Coordinates of C-alpha atoms and ligand atoms in Angstrom, one line a residue:
X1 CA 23.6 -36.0 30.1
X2 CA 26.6 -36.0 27.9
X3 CA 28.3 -38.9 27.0
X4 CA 31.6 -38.9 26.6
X5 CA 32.6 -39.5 22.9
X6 CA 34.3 -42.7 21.4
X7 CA 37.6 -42.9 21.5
X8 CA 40.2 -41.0 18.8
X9 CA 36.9 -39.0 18.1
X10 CA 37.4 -35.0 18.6
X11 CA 35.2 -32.1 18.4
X12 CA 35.8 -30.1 15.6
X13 CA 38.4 -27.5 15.8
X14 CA 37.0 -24.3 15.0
X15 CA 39.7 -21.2 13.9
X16 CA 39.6 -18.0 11.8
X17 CA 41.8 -16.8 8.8
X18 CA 42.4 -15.5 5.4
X19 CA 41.3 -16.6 1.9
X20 CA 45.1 -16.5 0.5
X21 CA 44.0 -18.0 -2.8
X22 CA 41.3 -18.4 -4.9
X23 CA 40.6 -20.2 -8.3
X24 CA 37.5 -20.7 -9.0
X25 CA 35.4 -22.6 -6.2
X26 CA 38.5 -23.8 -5.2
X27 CA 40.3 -22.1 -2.3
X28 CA 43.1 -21.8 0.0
X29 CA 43.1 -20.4 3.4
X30 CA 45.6 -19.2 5.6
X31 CA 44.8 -20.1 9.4
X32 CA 45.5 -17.6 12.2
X33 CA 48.7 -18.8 13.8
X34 CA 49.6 -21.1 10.8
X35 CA 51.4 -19.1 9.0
X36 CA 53.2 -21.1 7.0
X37 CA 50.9 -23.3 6.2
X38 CA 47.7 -23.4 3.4
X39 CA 44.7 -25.0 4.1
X40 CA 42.9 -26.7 0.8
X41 CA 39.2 -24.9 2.1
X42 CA 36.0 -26.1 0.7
X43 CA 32.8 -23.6 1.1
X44 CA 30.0 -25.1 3.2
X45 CA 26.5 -25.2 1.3
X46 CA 25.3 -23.5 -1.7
X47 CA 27.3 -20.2 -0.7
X48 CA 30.5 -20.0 -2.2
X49 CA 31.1 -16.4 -2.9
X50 CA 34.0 -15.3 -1.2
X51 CA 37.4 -14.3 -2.5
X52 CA 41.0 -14.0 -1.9
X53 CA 41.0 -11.4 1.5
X54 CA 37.9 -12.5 3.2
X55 CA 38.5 -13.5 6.7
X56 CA 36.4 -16.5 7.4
X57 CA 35.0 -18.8 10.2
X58 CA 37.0 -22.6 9.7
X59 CA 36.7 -26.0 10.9
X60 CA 39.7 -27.4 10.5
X61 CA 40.3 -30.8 9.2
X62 CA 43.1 -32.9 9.8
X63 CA 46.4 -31.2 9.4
X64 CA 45.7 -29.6 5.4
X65 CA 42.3 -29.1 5.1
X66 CA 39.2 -26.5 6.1
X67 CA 35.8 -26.0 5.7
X68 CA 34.6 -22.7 5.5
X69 CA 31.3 -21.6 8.1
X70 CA 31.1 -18.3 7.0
X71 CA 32.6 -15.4 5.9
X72 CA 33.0 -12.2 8.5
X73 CA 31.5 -8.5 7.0
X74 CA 33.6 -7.3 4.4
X75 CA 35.1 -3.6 4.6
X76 CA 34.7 -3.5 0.4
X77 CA 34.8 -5.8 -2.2
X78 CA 35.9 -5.4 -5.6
X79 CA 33.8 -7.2 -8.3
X80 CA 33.4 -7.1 -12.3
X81 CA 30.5 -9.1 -13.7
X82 CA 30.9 -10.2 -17.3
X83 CA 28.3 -12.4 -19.1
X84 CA 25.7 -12.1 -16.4
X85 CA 27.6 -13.1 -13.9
X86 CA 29.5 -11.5 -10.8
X87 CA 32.7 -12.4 -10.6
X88 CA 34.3 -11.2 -6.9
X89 CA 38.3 -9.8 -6.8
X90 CA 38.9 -9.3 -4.0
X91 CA 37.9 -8.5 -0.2
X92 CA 39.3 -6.3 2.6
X93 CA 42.0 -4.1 0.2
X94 CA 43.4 -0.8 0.8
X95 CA 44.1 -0.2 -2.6
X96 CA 44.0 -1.1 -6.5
X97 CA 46.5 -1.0 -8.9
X98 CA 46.2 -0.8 -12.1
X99 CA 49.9 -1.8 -14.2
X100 CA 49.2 -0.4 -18.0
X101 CA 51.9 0.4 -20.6
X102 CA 52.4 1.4 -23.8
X103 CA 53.3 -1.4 -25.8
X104 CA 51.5 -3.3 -26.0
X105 CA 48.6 -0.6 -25.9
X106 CA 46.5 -0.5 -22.7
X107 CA 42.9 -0.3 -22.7
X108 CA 41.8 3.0 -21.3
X109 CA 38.4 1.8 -21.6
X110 CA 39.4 -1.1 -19.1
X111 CA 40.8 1.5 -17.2
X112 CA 37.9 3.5 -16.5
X113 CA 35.8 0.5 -16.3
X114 CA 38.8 -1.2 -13.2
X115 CA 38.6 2.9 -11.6
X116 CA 35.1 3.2 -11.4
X117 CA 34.3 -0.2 -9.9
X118 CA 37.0 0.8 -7.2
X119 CA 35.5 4.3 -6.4
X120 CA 32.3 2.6 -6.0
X121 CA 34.1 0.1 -3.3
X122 CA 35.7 3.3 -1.8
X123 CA 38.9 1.6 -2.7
X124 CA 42.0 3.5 -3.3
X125 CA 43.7 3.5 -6.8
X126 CA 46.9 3.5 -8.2
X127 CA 47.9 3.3 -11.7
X128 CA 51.3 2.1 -12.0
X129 CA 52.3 3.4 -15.7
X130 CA 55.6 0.5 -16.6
X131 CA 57.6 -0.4 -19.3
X132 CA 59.0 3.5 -19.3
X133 CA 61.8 2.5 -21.6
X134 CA 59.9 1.5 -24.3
X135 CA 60.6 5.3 -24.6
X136 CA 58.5 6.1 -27.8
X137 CA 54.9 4.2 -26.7
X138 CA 55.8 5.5 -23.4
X139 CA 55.8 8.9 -24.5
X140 CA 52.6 8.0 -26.6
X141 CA 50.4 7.5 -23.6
X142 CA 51.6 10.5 -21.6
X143 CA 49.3 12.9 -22.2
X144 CA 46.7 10.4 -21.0
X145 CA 49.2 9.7 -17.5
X146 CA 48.7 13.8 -17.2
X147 CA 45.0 13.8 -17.7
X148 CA 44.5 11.6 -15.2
X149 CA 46.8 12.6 -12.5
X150 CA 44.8 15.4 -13.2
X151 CA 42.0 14.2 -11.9
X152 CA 43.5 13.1 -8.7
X153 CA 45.1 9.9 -9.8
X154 CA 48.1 9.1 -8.4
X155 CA 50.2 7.4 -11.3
X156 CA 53.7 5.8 -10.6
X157 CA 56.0 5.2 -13.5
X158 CA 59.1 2.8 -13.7
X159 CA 60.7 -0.2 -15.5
X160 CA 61.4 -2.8 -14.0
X161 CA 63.4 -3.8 -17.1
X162 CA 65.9 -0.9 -17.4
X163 CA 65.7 0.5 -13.5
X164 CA 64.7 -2.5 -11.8
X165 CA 65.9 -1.3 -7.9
X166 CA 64.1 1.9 -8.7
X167 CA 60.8 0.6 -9.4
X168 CA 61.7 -1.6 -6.2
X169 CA 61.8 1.5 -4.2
X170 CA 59.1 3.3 -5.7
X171 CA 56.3 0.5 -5.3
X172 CA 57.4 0.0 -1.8
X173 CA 56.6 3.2 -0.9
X174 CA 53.3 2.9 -2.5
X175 CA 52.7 -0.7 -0.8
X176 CA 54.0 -0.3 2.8
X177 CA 51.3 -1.0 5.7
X178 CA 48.8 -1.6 2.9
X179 CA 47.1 -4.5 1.3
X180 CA 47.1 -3.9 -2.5
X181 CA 45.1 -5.8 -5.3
X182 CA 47.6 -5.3 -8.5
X183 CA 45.4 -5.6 -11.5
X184 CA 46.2 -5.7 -15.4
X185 CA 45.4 -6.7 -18.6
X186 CA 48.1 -9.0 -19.8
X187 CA 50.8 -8.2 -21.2
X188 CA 51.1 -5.0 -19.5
X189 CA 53.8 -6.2 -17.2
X190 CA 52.1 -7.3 -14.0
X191 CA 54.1 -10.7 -13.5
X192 CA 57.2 -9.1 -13.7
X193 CA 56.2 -6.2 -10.9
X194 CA 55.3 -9.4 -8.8
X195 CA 58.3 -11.6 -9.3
X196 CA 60.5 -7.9 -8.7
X197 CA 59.0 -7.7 -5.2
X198 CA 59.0 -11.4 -4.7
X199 CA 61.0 -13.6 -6.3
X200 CA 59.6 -16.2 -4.2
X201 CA 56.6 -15.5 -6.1
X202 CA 57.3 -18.4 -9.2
X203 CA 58.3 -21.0 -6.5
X204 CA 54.9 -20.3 -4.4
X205 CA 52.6 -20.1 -7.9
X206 CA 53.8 -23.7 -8.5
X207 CA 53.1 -24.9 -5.0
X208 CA 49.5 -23.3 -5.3
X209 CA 49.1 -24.2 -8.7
X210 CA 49.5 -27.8 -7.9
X211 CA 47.3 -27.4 -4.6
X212 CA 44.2 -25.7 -6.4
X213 CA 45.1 -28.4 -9.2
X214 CA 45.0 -25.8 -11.9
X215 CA 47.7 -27.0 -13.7
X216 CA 50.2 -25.2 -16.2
X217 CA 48.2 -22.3 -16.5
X218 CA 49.5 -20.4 -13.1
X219 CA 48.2 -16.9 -13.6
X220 CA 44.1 -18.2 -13.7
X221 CA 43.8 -17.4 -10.0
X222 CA 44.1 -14.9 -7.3
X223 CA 46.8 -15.2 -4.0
X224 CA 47.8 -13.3 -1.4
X225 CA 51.4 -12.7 -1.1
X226 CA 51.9 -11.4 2.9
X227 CA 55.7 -11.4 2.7
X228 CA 58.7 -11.2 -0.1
X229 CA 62.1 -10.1 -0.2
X230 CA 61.1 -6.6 -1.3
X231 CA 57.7 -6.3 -0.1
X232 CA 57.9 -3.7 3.2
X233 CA 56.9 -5.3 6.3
X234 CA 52.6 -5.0 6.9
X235 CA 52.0 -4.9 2.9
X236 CA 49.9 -7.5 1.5
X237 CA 50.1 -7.9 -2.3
X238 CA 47.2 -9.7 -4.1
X239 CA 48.3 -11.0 -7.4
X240 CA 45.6 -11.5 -10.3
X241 CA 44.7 -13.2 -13.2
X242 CA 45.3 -10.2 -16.5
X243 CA 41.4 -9.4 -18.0
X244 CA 40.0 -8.4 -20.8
X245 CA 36.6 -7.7 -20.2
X246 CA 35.5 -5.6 -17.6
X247 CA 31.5 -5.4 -16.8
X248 CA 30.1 -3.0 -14.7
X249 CA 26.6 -4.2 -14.7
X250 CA 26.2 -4.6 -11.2
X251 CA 26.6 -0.9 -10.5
X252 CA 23.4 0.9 -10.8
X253 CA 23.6 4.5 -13.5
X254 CA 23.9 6.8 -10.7
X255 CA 26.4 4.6 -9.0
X256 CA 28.7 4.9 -12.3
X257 CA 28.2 8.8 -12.6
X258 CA 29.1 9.5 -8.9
X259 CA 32.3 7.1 -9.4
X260 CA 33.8 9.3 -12.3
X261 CA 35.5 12.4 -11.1
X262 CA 35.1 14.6 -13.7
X263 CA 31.3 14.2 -14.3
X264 CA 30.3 13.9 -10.3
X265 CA 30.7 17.5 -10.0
X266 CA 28.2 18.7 -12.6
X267 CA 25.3 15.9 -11.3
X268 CA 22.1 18.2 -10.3
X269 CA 23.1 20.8 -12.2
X270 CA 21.6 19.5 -15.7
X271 CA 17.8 20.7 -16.8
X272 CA 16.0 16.9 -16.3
X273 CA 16.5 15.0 -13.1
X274 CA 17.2 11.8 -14.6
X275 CA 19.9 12.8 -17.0
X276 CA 21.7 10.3 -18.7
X277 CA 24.2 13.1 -19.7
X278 CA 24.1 11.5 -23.6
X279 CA 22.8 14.5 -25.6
X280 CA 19.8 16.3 -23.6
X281 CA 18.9 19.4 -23.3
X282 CA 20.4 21.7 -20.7
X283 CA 22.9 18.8 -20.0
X284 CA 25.5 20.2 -17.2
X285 CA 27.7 17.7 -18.4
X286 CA 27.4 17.8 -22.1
X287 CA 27.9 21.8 -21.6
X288 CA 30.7 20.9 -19.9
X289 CA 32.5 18.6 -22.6
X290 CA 31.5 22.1 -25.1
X291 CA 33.5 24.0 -23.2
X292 CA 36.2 22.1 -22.8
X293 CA 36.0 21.1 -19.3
X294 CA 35.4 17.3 -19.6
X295 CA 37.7 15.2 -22.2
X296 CA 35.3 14.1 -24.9
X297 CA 37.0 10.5 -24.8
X298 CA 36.1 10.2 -21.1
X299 CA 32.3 11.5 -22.1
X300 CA 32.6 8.4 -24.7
X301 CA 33.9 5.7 -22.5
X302 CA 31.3 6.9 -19.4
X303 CA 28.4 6.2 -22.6
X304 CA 30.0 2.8 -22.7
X305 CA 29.6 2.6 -19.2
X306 CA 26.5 3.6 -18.4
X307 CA 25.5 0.8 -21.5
X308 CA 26.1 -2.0 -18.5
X309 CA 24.6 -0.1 -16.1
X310 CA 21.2 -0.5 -17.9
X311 CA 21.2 -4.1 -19.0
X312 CA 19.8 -4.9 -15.8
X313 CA 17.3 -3.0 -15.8
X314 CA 18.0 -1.2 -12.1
X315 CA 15.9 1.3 -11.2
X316 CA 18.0 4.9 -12.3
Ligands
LIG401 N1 60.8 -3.3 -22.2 C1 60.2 -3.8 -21.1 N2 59.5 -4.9 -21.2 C2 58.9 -5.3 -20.1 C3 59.0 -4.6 -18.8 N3 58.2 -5.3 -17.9 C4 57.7 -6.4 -18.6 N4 58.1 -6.4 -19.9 C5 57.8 -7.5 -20.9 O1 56.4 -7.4 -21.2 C6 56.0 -8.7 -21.5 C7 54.8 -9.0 -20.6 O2 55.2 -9.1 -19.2 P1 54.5 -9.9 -18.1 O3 55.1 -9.5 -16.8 O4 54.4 -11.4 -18.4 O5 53.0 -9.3 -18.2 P2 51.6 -9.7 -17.6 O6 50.9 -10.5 -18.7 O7 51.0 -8.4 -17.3 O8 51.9 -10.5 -16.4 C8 57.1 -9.7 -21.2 O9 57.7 -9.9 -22.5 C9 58.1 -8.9 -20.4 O10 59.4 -9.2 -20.5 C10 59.7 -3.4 -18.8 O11 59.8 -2.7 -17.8 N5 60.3 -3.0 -20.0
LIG402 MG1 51.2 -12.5 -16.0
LIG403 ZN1 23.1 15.7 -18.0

């Protein structure tokens, strides 16, 4: 029989919602039907991978805080792993963009490295080329913006220095409906994009810096932004912290070949089943690098790739 229980004593309320923010183990959660409100969440148990955009099972406790029960299936995920470790991005996205300039030099090593790891997801890209008035390194890095809209990239170019409501209008119709994981290495321009859409951005960095407790240093986590000034109603915009290392050693070889766009099409048609595509004989791909076909920087930065890819060990 059940006894009632002793007085001021409550079952636990249970609810759903969103990680909004993420630094480290440390998290905050966004409660269905409190939407104003972030919950300080703590996972329960040794499991505590999950990331900004998982929607998770809560019990809620008091009026700020949450413990997470579990975390519901995950449509993709987007994760790097560096050192050994695998470090997740982000859950639930529709797309990733990546911001890169001129000047300072992007990485197009880090490029491939953020594309591939998204194609593997089945996440949607979008590089976001900025900083267009910085007309000379802008102009540098063209021909590399062509090459890869060539391969089916869409790229979007602004400043949101010189033509500030123009990049406004161009990212929202890149963002509408969607929830987008912006991604960059720093100095590349990202904050900026973010406090363009939502100048309410800097304001809400300090109240989640202070909640996570991770001081001065307000760009070492992730968070959700689901509203802002500029952001079109039903966009989500997932802010992150810049990199500059980008591991792929959680992908397996064939993975990484099937992610790049430009080698996937000659896979099966080299002399050895198990090509690596380096330098064998009757490579399909190397063939296709001789003729012209594949740009012999991307040949190098897939070699770089496929480096991780075989740390591990994983069967080919
Ligand atoms: N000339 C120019 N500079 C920019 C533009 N956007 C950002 N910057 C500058 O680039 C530097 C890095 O920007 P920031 O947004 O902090 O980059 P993050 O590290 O990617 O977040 C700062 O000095 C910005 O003022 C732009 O459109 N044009
Ligand atoms: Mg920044
Ligand atoms: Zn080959």
């Amino acid at each position: 029989m059940r006894r009632p229980s002793p007085a001021g004593e409550r079952a636990p309320a249970r609810a759903r919602g969103v990680v909004a923010a993420s630094h480290g183990r440390q998290l905050l959660v966004r409660v269905d039907g409190e939407s104003d409100l972030l919950r300080q969440a703590v996972a329960r148990g040794r499991r505590s991978d999950c990331c900004v955009g998982d929607r998770v099972e809560l019990t809620l406790i008091g009026d700020t805080q949450a413990a997470i029960e579990s975390v519901e299936p995950r449509r993709n995920c987007l994760r790097r792993s560096d050192a050994g470790r695998t470090k997740l991005l982000a859950a639930n996205i529709d797309q990733a963009a990546i911001v890169l300039a001129g000047e300072p030099l992007f990485s197009e090593e880090l490029l491939v490295r953020v594309l591939a790891a998204a194609a593997v997801e089945q996440v949607s890209v979008l590089i976001i080329a900025g900083k267009t008035d910085v007309a000379d390194a802008h102009a540098r890095i063209e021909p590399r913006l062509r090459l890869y809209e060539s391969l089916g990239y869409p790229v979007l170019r602004l400043s949101a220095k010189a033509q500030p409501q123009t990049s406004i209008e161009t990212l929202q119709g890149s963002l509408a409906g969607r929830c987008t994981l912006l991604l960059g290495q720093s100095g590349m321009g990202k904050s900026t994009l973010v406090n363009l859409l939502i100048p309410e951005a800097e304001m809400a960095t300090q109240a989640i810096s202070e909640a996570l407790s991770s001081g001065r240093h307000t760009t070492t986590f992730c968070r959700m932004f689901d509203r802002g000034t500029h952001l079109p109603a039903g966009a989500a915009l997932i802010d992150s912290p810049g990199f500059q290392l980008f591991g792929l050693a959680h992908l397996s070889a064939s993975q990484l070949m099937h992610a790049l766009p430009d080698i996937a099409p000659w896979l099966g048609h080299c002399r050895f089943g198990n090509c690596q595509h380096r330098d064998e004989p009757g490579c399909a791909v190397r063939a296709a690098m001789d003729d012209g076909a594949l740009d012999a920087r991307r040949h190098a930065l897939y070699l770089r790739m496929l480096e991780d890819t075989l740390q591990t060990g994983r069967p080919y």
